Amino acid sequence: MKSAYLFSLLVLGSVACFTPADAQTNQKPKTKKTTAKPAATTAKKLGDVAAKTAAKDTTKKGGGNNPANPNGQQGSSLSEEIVVTTNYKPVLADAVKIRRNPNLEDVSPYKAPLTYSTLDKRLEQNSAIKQLDAMPLPRERDSVLNNNYVKVGAGNLKTTFGEAYINNGKDEAMQIGAWLKHFAQSGSDVNKQNQSRQEIGVFGKSIMDDNSLSGRIWYNRQSNYFYGYAQNTTPVTTDPFHQHFNTISAEGELAKNYKDTERVFNYALKAKGYLFSNALKARENDIVLTGFINQTIKQFYAGVSGTLDMSSQKDNAYNITNNIFRANPYLKFQGDNYKIDAGVNIATEFGFSSRFYVFPSARAEVQVIPDYVRVFAEAKGDINRASLRDYAETNPFIGQDINIRNSVDRIDITAGIKGTLAPGLGFKAQIYRNEVKDMPLYVSNIDAQGNNRFAVVYDDGTTRVSGFKGELNYKASDDFELFGKVDFKDYKTSSQWFAWNMPKFNLTAGTIIHITDKFNLTGSLLLRGETKDITYTNALLPLDQQKSITPYTIKSFADVSAGGEYKINKKLSVFVQANNLLNSNYREWLFYRNYGFNIFGGVGYGF
């Protein structure tokens, strides 16, 4: 009963929602006193009351029979007519009782307080596809380097050849080793056209935490004969004088290890020297002490370098000391696109000569095309010490009592361009103008027997040397490389008619070709222009008298050489070297013919 009663109240509430239409008829609601009826009677009559009430409201709001609305338009009430076709009589079976009681237990989970900490790590963008790293190939056994190797060979001109290198192998802290070289040959057409060179030495290097210490000691010997005689002159003796040069050299260096920091203090100390002698009883001793200190602050460098060069020369006609001291304070600025060096070179002579000079020492380099082309300019000067050893290395046929005089580069100005034209193709081109005081020149000194032993004269005054230098290097791949240098010079002398024995043109070139991993080829080319020579007595004459004498002319020449090496296995190899392939009888020095075609070969062994 209670359920039926509640359901009746719900239905009556719904009917009450449709009864407000009576409020729009302008009729006052009438109060009618009713007597309470039983709940069953009320529920039974509920469907009839709802139906009558709905029909009444529809008729009033439809607007079809309303005189106030002749057009039949609807107001703000219903927009369509509702027709009830049957009476709705709900029954108790339509009601459904929810058979579920509320859960009164508190089962919310416990959440512990969370703590957070930030990581000092950059967030990587992992959305892109990561590039795969190439897997390194296992090292081939043949690529393992040998610590030591020996080469021996022989050739057609009684040529003997030998080389040996020995060291302790890979060691990051210590390197020690020794080397030995030998080469000798004899000409077949000229009497006593013999030469030989030997060299033996040891070296060592120790790398410590902050500094590195390195040094080496070696002995060099070179010998030859004065086989050059004047043309149409029959030598009085068939045994020309045997000349030899002995040099014992040593050097050591202490340097601070490089550190990649913005502020660093660098320093280095180096000492070197040699003892030189020849068969004519000439002696020369030299000790050179060099050092520098440098403070680096980012791209700014400031420092000073110094050199003390102490030497003595002794021959039959003189015994002198020849010392030079140099100090070079400098500032350097370096960036990605430029380099600037600014400083001075303070040089002074003391000993048999006393002079004091201050030279410029400046260089600038600017990048005009990034990663491809740079232009540079340089201005410098220095004192060049006269050295018996240097003279003998340039011309092994010098005689006795060589005049000693230091030359001075008053000002050397250079400007040029360098860079990369294409991948693997590098170049360098520069023009220069030098002013040299007392430039040394080699001249012939022919004795009564017609034997030529060269002497040294000096161009009194200032010699102006202008020229062009070019370098080219092309490396197409690891299997092919081509390189070359060319030098054009023009001399304006003061007291000498020509720059004797100084060529105006010189070209050197070479190539390296790796045919396979086991077979290599090399080649070289030398082109030298003609030179002029004069006898020593005529070179001492005044300039106007020299011009009345016809000088000697040494013609230009070309020398082509080639070599090859075949690697049999990782330890054993064979090699061959052929020189003067054109078999030209050219002369580099007056009356001294060079060797003709010669070839030698041998084997090499690494261990």
Short mmCIF file of N, CA, C and O in Angstrom, two decimals, residues 296-418:
data_model
loop_
_atom_site.label_atom_id
_atom_site.label_comp_id
_atom_site.label_asym_id
_atom_site.label_seq_id
_atom_site.Cartn_x
_atom_site.Cartn_y
_atom_site.Cartn_z
N THR A 296 99.69 32.86 -22.56
CA THR A 296 98.52 32.80 -23.43
C THR A 296 97.28 33.11 -22.62
O THR A 296 97.05 32.52 -21.56
N ILE A 297 96.48 34.06 -23.12
CA ILE A 297 95.18 34.39 -22.54
C ILE A 297 94.16 34.33 -23.66
O ILE A 297 94.07 35.24 -24.49
N LYS A 298 93.42 33.22 -23.72
CA LYS A 298 92.45 32.98 -24.78
C LYS A 298 93.14 33.06 -26.13
O LYS A 298 93.97 32.24 -26.45
N GLN A 299 92.86 34.10 -26.92
CA GLN A 299 93.44 34.24 -28.25
C GLN A 299 94.57 35.26 -28.30
O GLN A 299 94.97 35.69 -29.37
N PHE A 300 95.12 35.62 -27.15
CA PHE A 300 96.18 36.62 -27.06
C PHE A 300 97.45 35.95 -26.54
O PHE A 300 97.41 35.19 -25.57
N TYR A 301 98.56 36.22 -27.22
CA TYR A 301 99.84 35.65 -26.85
C TYR A 301 100.84 36.79 -26.62
O TYR A 301 100.90 37.73 -27.42
N ALA A 302 101.63 36.67 -25.60
CA ALA A 302 102.70 37.63 -25.33
C ALA A 302 103.91 36.86 -24.82
O ALA A 302 103.77 35.97 -23.96
N GLY A 303 105.07 37.18 -25.36
CA GLY A 303 106.25 36.45 -24.92
C GLY A 303 107.51 37.03 -25.50
O GLY A 303 107.51 38.06 -26.20
N VAL A 304 108.61 36.35 -25.24
CA VAL A 304 109.91 36.74 -25.74
C VAL A 304 110.74 35.48 -25.95
O VAL A 304 110.65 34.53 -25.17
N SER A 305 111.50 35.47 -27.02
CA SER A 305 112.41 34.37 -27.31
C SER A 305 113.82 34.93 -27.46
O SER A 305 114.01 36.09 -27.85
N GLY A 306 114.78 34.10 -27.17
CA GLY A 306 116.17 34.53 -27.24
C GLY A 306 117.06 33.43 -27.74
O GLY A 306 116.78 32.24 -27.55
N THR A 307 118.16 33.81 -28.41
CA THR A 307 119.13 32.86 -28.95
C THR A 307 120.54 33.38 -28.73
O THR A 307 120.82 34.55 -29.02
N LEU A 308 121.39 32.52 -28.23
CA LEU A 308 122.80 32.83 -28.09
C LEU A 308 123.58 31.82 -28.93
O LEU A 308 123.59 30.62 -28.64
N ASP A 309 124.21 32.31 -29.99
CA ASP A 309 124.94 31.48 -30.95
C ASP A 309 126.43 31.80 -30.82
O ASP A 309 126.88 32.89 -31.18
N MET A 310 127.19 30.83 -30.29
CA MET A 310 128.63 31.02 -30.08
C MET A 310 129.40 30.01 -30.91
O MET A 310 129.18 28.79 -30.78
N SER A 311 130.27 30.50 -31.78
CA SER A 311 131.03 29.62 -32.68
C SER A 311 132.46 30.12 -32.82
O SER A 311 132.76 31.29 -32.54
N SER A 312 133.29 29.22 -33.29
CA SER A 312 134.68 29.56 -33.58
C SER A 312 135.10 28.82 -34.84
O SER A 312 134.73 27.66 -35.04
N GLN A 313 135.85 29.51 -35.70
CA GLN A 313 136.35 28.94 -36.96
C GLN A 313 137.89 29.02 -36.95
O GLN A 313 138.46 30.05 -36.56
N LYS A 314 138.48 27.94 -37.42
CA LYS A 314 139.94 27.88 -37.46
C LYS A 314 140.38 27.25 -38.77
O LYS A 314 139.88 26.20 -39.16
N ASP A 315 141.31 27.89 -39.44
CA ASP A 315 141.93 27.35 -40.65
C ASP A 315 143.39 27.78 -40.66
O ASP A 315 143.86 28.43 -39.71
N ASN A 316 144.09 27.50 -41.74
CA ASN A 316 145.50 27.88 -41.77
C ASN A 316 145.70 29.38 -41.69
O ASN A 316 146.71 29.85 -41.13
N ALA A 317 144.76 30.18 -42.21
CA ALA A 317 144.94 31.62 -42.30
C ALA A 317 144.27 32.39 -41.17
O ALA A 317 144.51 33.59 -41.03
N TYR A 318 143.47 31.77 -40.35
CA TYR A 318 142.75 32.53 -39.31
C TYR A 318 142.30 31.59 -38.19
O TYR A 318 142.24 30.36 -38.35
N ASN A 319 142.01 32.22 -37.07
CA ASN A 319 141.41 31.56 -35.91
C ASN A 319 140.56 32.61 -35.21
O ASN A 319 141.08 33.45 -34.47
N ILE A 320 139.26 32.55 -35.41
CA ILE A 320 138.37 33.64 -34.97
C ILE A 320 137.21 33.06 -34.18
O ILE A 320 136.93 31.85 -34.22
N THR A 321 136.54 33.96 -33.45
CA THR A 321 135.27 33.65 -32.79
C THR A 321 134.18 34.48 -33.46
O THR A 321 134.39 35.66 -33.81
N ASN A 322 133.02 33.89 -33.58
CA ASN A 322 131.91 34.54 -34.28
C ASN A 322 130.64 34.27 -33.49
O ASN A 322 130.08 33.17 -33.53
N ASN A 323 130.17 35.28 -32.76
CA ASN A 323 129.03 35.11 -31.85
C ASN A 323 127.91 36.07 -32.22
O ASN A 323 128.15 37.21 -32.63
N ILE A 324 126.68 35.60 -32.00
CA ILE A 324 125.49 36.39 -32.28
C ILE A 324 124.49 36.17 -31.16
O ILE A 324 124.25 35.03 -30.73
N PHE A 325 123.88 37.27 -30.68
CA PHE A 325 122.81 37.20 -29.70
C PHE A 325 121.56 37.83 -30.29
O PHE A 325 121.61 38.91 -30.90
N ARG A 326 120.43 37.15 -30.12
CA ARG A 326 119.15 37.64 -30.63
C ARG A 326 118.12 37.63 -29.52
O ARG A 326 118.07 36.71 -28.70
N ALA A 327 117.27 38.67 -29.51
CA ALA A 327 116.12 38.76 -28.61
C ALA A 327 114.91 39.17 -29.44
O ALA A 327 114.99 40.12 -30.23
N ASN A 328 113.82 38.46 -29.23
CA ASN A 328 112.63 38.69 -30.06
C ASN A 328 111.39 38.79 -29.18
O ASN A 328 110.70 37.80 -28.94
N PRO A 329 111.07 40.00 -28.65
CA PRO A 329 109.78 40.17 -27.97
C PRO A 329 108.65 40.25 -29.00
O PRO A 329 108.81 40.84 -30.07
N TYR A 330 107.51 39.68 -28.67
CA TYR A 330 106.42 39.62 -29.65
C TYR A 330 105.07 39.61 -28.96
O TYR A 330 104.93 39.28 -27.78
N LEU A 331 104.06 39.97 -29.75
CA LEU A 331 102.64 39.87 -29.40
C LEU A 331 101.95 39.15 -30.54
O LEU A 331 102.24 39.41 -31.71
N LYS A 332 101.01 38.27 -30.18
CA LYS A 332 100.28 37.53 -31.19
C LYS A 332 98.79 37.58 -30.89
O LYS A 332 98.37 37.46 -29.73
N PHE A 333 98.02 37.76 -31.94
CA PHE A 333 96.56 37.72 -31.86
C PHE A 333 96.08 36.67 -32.88
O PHE A 333 96.49 36.71 -34.04
N GLN A 334 95.22 35.81 -32.42
CA GLN A 334 94.78 34.74 -33.30
C GLN A 334 93.29 34.51 -33.12
O GLN A 334 92.78 34.38 -32.00
N GLY A 335 92.57 34.47 -34.23
CA GLY A 335 91.14 34.18 -34.25
C GLY A 335 90.83 33.14 -35.30
O GLY A 335 91.71 32.55 -35.92
N ASP A 336 89.53 32.95 -35.52
CA ASP A 336 89.12 31.96 -36.51
C ASP A 336 89.49 32.40 -37.92
O ASP A 336 89.75 31.55 -38.79
N ASN A 337 89.52 33.70 -38.18
CA ASN A 337 89.73 34.19 -39.53
C ASN A 337 91.00 35.02 -39.69
O ASN A 337 91.23 35.57 -40.77
N TYR A 338 91.83 35.11 -38.66
CA TYR A 338 93.01 35.96 -38.78
C TYR A 338 94.09 35.48 -37.82
O TYR A 338 93.83 34.78 -36.83
N LYS A 339 95.33 35.86 -38.15
CA LYS A 339 96.50 35.68 -37.29
C LYS A 339 97.39 36.90 -37.46
O LYS A 339 97.68 37.29 -38.59
N ILE A 340 97.81 37.47 -36.36
CA ILE A 340 98.66 38.65 -36.40
C ILE A 340 99.82 38.44 -35.43
O ILE A 340 99.60 38.17 -34.25
N ASP A 341 101.05 38.55 -35.95
CA ASP A 341 102.26 38.50 -35.14
C ASP A 341 102.98 39.83 -35.27
O ASP A 341 103.26 40.27 -36.39
N ALA A 342 103.26 40.46 -34.14
CA ALA A 342 103.94 41.75 -34.15
C ALA A 342 105.09 41.69 -33.16
O ALA A 342 104.91 41.29 -32.01
N GLY A 343 106.28 42.08 -33.63
CA GLY A 343 107.43 42.08 -32.75
C GLY A 343 108.64 42.67 -33.44
O GLY A 343 108.57 43.17 -34.56
N VAL A 344 109.76 42.60 -32.77
CA VAL A 344 111.03 43.06 -33.31
C VAL A 344 112.09 42.01 -33.03
O VAL A 344 111.96 41.21 -32.09
N ASN A 345 113.11 41.99 -33.86
CA ASN A 345 114.25 41.09 -33.70
C ASN A 345 115.48 41.94 -33.43
O ASN A 345 115.98 42.64 -34.31
N ILE A 346 115.97 41.88 -32.20
CA ILE A 346 117.15 42.64 -31.80
C ILE A 346 118.36 41.71 -31.88
O ILE A 346 118.41 40.68 -31.20
N ALA A 347 119.31 42.03 -32.76
CA ALA A 347 120.46 41.15 -33.01
C ALA A 347 121.74 41.95 -32.89
O ALA A 347 121.82 43.10 -33.34
N THR A 348 122.72 41.30 -32.30
CA THR A 348 124.02 41.94 -32.17
C THR A 348 125.12 40.90 -32.39
O THR A 348 124.98 39.74 -31.99
N GLU A 349 126.21 41.31 -33.04
CA GLU A 349 127.39 40.47 -33.26
C GLU A 349 128.48 40.86 -32.28
O GLU A 349 128.64 42.04 -31.96
N PHE A 350 129.20 39.89 -31.81
CA PHE A 350 130.40 40.17 -31.02
C PHE A 350 131.39 39.03 -31.25
O PHE A 350 131.02 37.88 -31.46
N GLY A 351 132.65 39.39 -31.25
CA GLY A 351 133.71 38.47 -31.63
C GLY A 351 134.61 39.16 -32.64
O GLY A 351 135.09 40.28 -32.38
N PHE A 352 134.85 38.52 -33.79
CA PHE A 352 135.70 39.16 -34.79
C PHE A 352 134.99 40.34 -35.45
O PHE A 352 135.63 41.20 -36.07
N SER A 353 133.64 40.42 -35.32
CA SER A 353 132.87 41.55 -35.86
C SER A 353 131.90 42.04 -34.81
O SER A 353 131.38 41.25 -34.00
N SER A 354 131.67 43.34 -34.80
CA SER A 354 130.77 43.93 -33.81
C SER A 354 129.79 44.85 -34.52
O SER A 354 130.17 45.91 -35.04
N ARG A 355 128.51 44.43 -34.56
CA ARG A 355 127.45 45.23 -35.17
C ARG A 355 126.16 45.02 -34.38
O ARG A 355 125.96 43.98 -33.76
N PHE A 356 125.28 46.02 -34.46
CA PHE A 356 124.01 45.96 -33.73
C PHE A 356 122.89 46.33 -34.69
O PHE A 356 122.98 47.32 -35.43
N TYR A 357 121.79 45.52 -34.67
CA TYR A 357 120.67 45.76 -35.57
C TYR A 357 119.35 45.56 -34.83
O TYR A 357 119.28 44.78 -33.87
N VAL A 358 118.35 46.27 -35.31
CA VAL A 358 116.95 46.05 -34.88
C VAL A 358 116.13 45.83 -36.15
O VAL A 358 116.01 46.74 -36.98
N PHE A 359 115.58 44.63 -36.27
CA PHE A 359 114.83 44.27 -37.47
C PHE A 359 113.34 44.14 -37.13
O PHE A 359 112.98 43.82 -35.99
N PRO A 360 112.49 44.35 -38.12
CA PRO A 360 111.06 44.05 -37.89
C PRO A 360 110.83 42.55 -37.89
O PRO A 360 111.55 41.78 -38.52
N SER A 361 109.80 42.14 -37.18
CA SER A 361 109.39 40.75 -37.16
C SER A 361 107.87 40.73 -37.06
O SER A 361 107.29 40.67 -35.97
N ALA A 362 107.20 40.80 -38.21
CA ALA A 362 105.75 40.93 -38.24
C ALA A 362 105.18 40.03 -39.32
O ALA A 362 105.80 39.84 -40.38
N ARG A 363 104.02 39.51 -39.05
CA ARG A 363 103.33 38.65 -40.01
C ARG A 363 101.82 38.76 -39.77
O ARG A 363 101.37 38.80 -38.61
N ALA A 364 101.06 38.84 -40.86
CA ALA A 364 99.60 38.91 -40.79
C ALA A 364 99.01 37.92 -41.77
O ALA A 364 99.52 37.75 -42.89
N GLU A 365 97.94 37.29 -41.36
CA GLU A 365 97.26 36.30 -42.20
C GLU A 365 95.76 36.45 -42.01
O GLU A 365 95.27 36.46 -40.87
N VAL A 366 95.02 36.57 -43.12
CA VAL A 366 93.58 36.81 -43.08
C VAL A 366 92.89 35.81 -44.01
O VAL A 366 93.35 35.57 -45.13
N GLN A 367 91.79 35.27 -43.54
CA GLN A 367 91.01 34.33 -44.34
C GLN A 367 89.98 35.12 -45.15
O GLN A 367 89.12 35.79 -44.60
N VAL A 368 90.06 35.02 -46.47
CA VAL A 368 89.15 35.76 -47.35
C VAL A 368 87.99 34.90 -47.82
O VAL A 368 86.89 35.40 -48.06
N ILE A 369 88.22 33.62 -48.00
CA ILE A 369 87.15 32.67 -48.32
C ILE A 369 87.21 31.59 -47.27
O ILE A 369 88.19 30.85 -47.20
N PRO A 370 86.20 31.48 -46.40
CA PRO A 370 86.27 30.54 -45.29
C PRO A 370 86.62 29.13 -45.74
O PRO A 370 86.03 28.59 -46.69
N ASP A 371 87.62 28.56 -45.06
CA ASP A 371 88.07 27.18 -45.28
C ASP A 371 88.73 26.96 -46.63
O ASP A 371 89.05 25.82 -46.98
N TYR A 372 88.96 28.04 -47.42
CA TYR A 372 89.52 27.83 -48.74
C TYR A 372 90.75 28.71 -49.02
O TYR A 372 91.78 28.18 -49.43
N VAL A 373 90.66 30.01 -48.83
CA VAL A 373 91.72 30.90 -49.28
C VAL A 373 92.12 31.84 -48.15
O VAL A 373 91.25 32.41 -47.47
N ARG A 374 93.43 32.00 -47.97
CA ARG A 374 93.99 32.96 -47.02
C ARG A 374 95.05 33.79 -47.72
O ARG A 374 95.79 33.27 -48.57
N VAL A 375 95.15 35.03 -47.35
CA VAL A 375 96.22 35.91 -47.83
C VAL A 375 97.11 36.24 -46.65
O VAL A 375 96.67 36.29 -45.50
N PHE A 376 98.40 36.46 -46.93
CA PHE A 376 99.35 36.71 -45.86
C PHE A 376 100.41 37.68 -46.34
O PHE A 376 100.65 37.85 -47.54
N ALA A 377 101.06 38.31 -45.37
CA ALA A 377 102.16 39.24 -45.64
C ALA A 377 103.13 39.15 -44.47
O ALA A 377 102.73 38.90 -43.32
N GLU A 378 104.43 39.36 -44.77
CA GLU A 378 105.45 39.20 -43.74
C GLU A 378 106.59 40.17 -44.01
O GLU A 378 106.95 40.42 -45.17
N ALA A 379 107.17 40.69 -42.93
CA ALA A 379 108.35 41.54 -42.99
C ALA A 379 109.28 41.13 -41.85
O ALA A 379 108.86 41.06 -40.69
N LYS A 380 110.54 40.85 -42.19
CA LYS A 380 111.48 40.38 -41.18
C LYS A 380 112.91 40.69 -41.61
O LYS A 380 113.15 41.12 -42.74
N GLY A 381 113.84 40.45 -40.71
CA GLY A 381 115.26 40.63 -40.98
C GLY A 381 116.08 39.87 -39.96
O GLY A 381 115.59 39.52 -38.88
N ASP A 382 117.37 39.58 -40.28
CA ASP A 382 118.20 38.82 -39.36
C ASP A 382 119.65 38.85 -39.83
O ASP A 382 119.96 39.27 -40.94
N ILE A 383 120.54 38.36 -38.94
CA ILE A 383 121.95 38.17 -39.27
C ILE A 383 122.18 36.70 -39.56
O ILE A 383 121.76 35.83 -38.78
N ASN A 384 122.82 36.41 -40.67
CA ASN A 384 123.11 35.03 -41.06
C ASN A 384 124.58 34.72 -40.77
O ASN A 384 125.48 35.33 -41.37
N ARG A 385 124.82 33.80 -39.85
CA ARG A 385 126.19 33.47 -39.48
C ARG A 385 126.87 32.66 -40.58
O ARG A 385 126.32 31.69 -41.10
N ALA A 386 128.07 33.07 -40.96
CA ALA A 386 128.87 32.32 -41.93
C ALA A 386 129.37 31.04 -41.27
O ALA A 386 129.94 31.07 -40.16
N SER A 387 129.19 29.91 -41.94
CA SER A 387 129.50 28.62 -41.35
C SER A 387 130.26 27.76 -42.35
O SER A 387 129.81 27.57 -43.49
N LEU A 388 131.41 27.21 -41.95
CA LEU A 388 132.15 26.29 -42.79
C LEU A 388 131.36 25.01 -43.07
O LEU A 388 131.41 24.46 -44.17
N ARG A 389 130.64 24.53 -42.08
CA ARG A 389 129.84 23.33 -42.28
C ARG A 389 128.73 23.55 -43.30
O ARG A 389 128.50 22.71 -44.18
N ASP A 390 128.04 24.68 -43.21
CA ASP A 390 126.97 24.97 -44.16
C ASP A 390 127.53 25.13 -45.57
O ASP A 390 126.91 24.68 -46.55
N TYR A 391 128.67 25.78 -45.72
CA TYR A 391 129.27 25.93 -47.04
C TYR A 391 129.63 24.56 -47.63
O TYR A 391 129.43 24.31 -48.82
N ALA A 392 130.14 23.65 -46.80
CA ALA A 392 130.54 22.33 -47.29
C ALA A 392 129.33 21.48 -47.66
O ALA A 392 129.39 20.67 -48.59
N GLU A 393 128.21 21.63 -46.92
CA GLU A 393 127.01 20.87 -47.26
C GLU A 393 126.42 21.32 -48.59
O GLU A 393 125.88 20.52 -49.34
N THR A 394 126.53 22.62 -48.90
CA THR A 394 126.03 23.12 -50.18
C THR A 394 126.95 22.75 -51.33
O THR A 394 126.50 22.31 -52.39
N ASN A 395 128.25 22.94 -51.13
CA ASN A 395 129.24 22.65 -52.17
C ASN A 395 130.37 21.84 -51.55
O ASN A 395 131.23 22.39 -50.84
N PRO A 396 130.39 20.52 -51.78
CA PRO A 396 131.43 19.69 -51.15
C PRO A 396 132.81 19.87 -51.76
O PRO A 396 133.76 19.23 -51.29
N PHE A 397 132.93 20.72 -52.77
CA PHE A 397 134.23 20.90 -53.44
C PHE A 397 134.88 22.23 -53.07
O PHE A 397 135.65 22.78 -53.85
N ILE A 398 134.58 22.77 -51.88
CA ILE A 398 135.23 24.01 -51.44
C ILE A 398 136.66 23.70 -51.00
O ILE A 398 136.97 22.59 -50.58
N GLY A 399 137.50 24.73 -51.09
CA GLY A 399 138.91 24.55 -50.79
C GLY A 399 139.26 25.00 -49.39
O GLY A 399 138.45 24.91 -48.46
N GLN A 400 140.46 25.53 -49.27
CA GLN A 400 141.02 25.89 -47.97
C GLN A 400 140.94 27.39 -47.75
O GLN A 400 140.82 28.18 -48.70
N ASP A 401 140.99 27.80 -46.45
CA ASP A 401 141.00 29.21 -46.06
C ASP A 401 139.80 29.96 -46.65
O ASP A 401 139.94 31.00 -47.33
N ILE A 402 138.62 29.45 -46.37
CA ILE A 402 137.39 30.11 -46.83
C ILE A 402 137.20 31.40 -46.03
O ILE A 402 137.29 31.41 -44.79
N ASN A 403 136.93 32.48 -46.76
CA ASN A 403 136.72 33.77 -46.11
C ASN A 403 135.42 33.74 -45.30
O ASN A 403 134.39 33.25 -45.77
N ILE A 404 135.47 34.27 -44.07
CA ILE A 404 134.32 34.26 -43.17
C ILE A 404 133.80 35.69 -43.02
O ILE A 404 134.53 36.60 -42.63
N ARG A 405 132.52 35.87 -43.34
CA ARG A 405 131.86 37.16 -43.15
C ARG A 405 130.36 36.90 -43.02
O ARG A 405 129.76 36.23 -43.87
N ASN A 406 129.76 37.44 -41.99
CA ASN A 406 128.32 37.26 -41.79
C ASN A 406 127.54 38.15 -42.76
O ASN A 406 127.86 39.32 -42.94
N SER A 407 126.51 37.59 -43.35
CA SER A 407 125.61 38.38 -44.20
C SER A 407 124.42 38.85 -43.37
O SER A 407 124.10 38.28 -42.31
N VAL A 408 123.76 39.89 -43.85
CA VAL A 408 122.66 40.51 -43.12
C VAL A 408 121.46 40.64 -44.05
O VAL A 408 121.57 41.25 -45.12
N ASP A 409 120.33 40.04 -43.63
CA ASP A 409 119.05 40.27 -44.33
C ASP A 409 118.44 41.54 -43.75
O ASP A 409 117.79 41.50 -42.69
N ARG A 410 118.66 42.63 -44.44
CA ARG A 410 118.19 43.91 -43.91
C ARG A 410 116.66 43.95 -43.82
O ARG A 410 116.10 44.37 -42.81
N ILE A 411 116.01 43.55 -44.87
CA ILE A 411 114.55 43.53 -44.88
C ILE A 411 114.09 42.50 -45.89
O ILE A 411 114.53 42.52 -47.05
N ASP A 412 113.28 41.58 -45.45
CA ASP A 412 112.67 40.58 -46.33
C ASP A 412 111.16 40.79 -46.29
O ASP A 412 110.54 40.63 -45.22
N ILE A 413 110.60 41.14 -47.44
CA ILE A 413 109.16 41.40 -47.53
C ILE A 413 108.54 40.34 -48.42
O ILE A 413 109.01 40.09 -49.54
N THR A 414 107.48 39.73 -47.92
CA THR A 414 106.80 38.65 -48.64
C THR A 414 105.30 38.87 -48.56
O THR A 414 104.77 39.26 -47.51
N ALA A 415 104.60 38.61 -49.66
CA ALA A 415 103.14 38.67 -49.70
C ALA A 415 102.66 37.55 -50.60
O ALA A 415 103.27 37.25 -51.64
N GLY A 416 101.57 36.92 -50.20
CA GLY A 416 101.10 35.80 -51.00
C GLY A 416 99.72 35.35 -50.62
O GLY A 416 99.01 35.97 -49.83
N ILE A 417 99.36 34.23 -51.19
CA ILE A 417 98.04 33.63 -51.01
C ILE A 417 98.21 32.13 -50.92
O ILE A 417 99.08 31.55 -51.59
N LYS A 418 97.41 31.48 -50.11
CA LYS A 418 97.47 30.04 -49.96
C LYS A 418 96.09 29.52 -49.60
O LYS A 418 95.20 30.27 -49.19
#
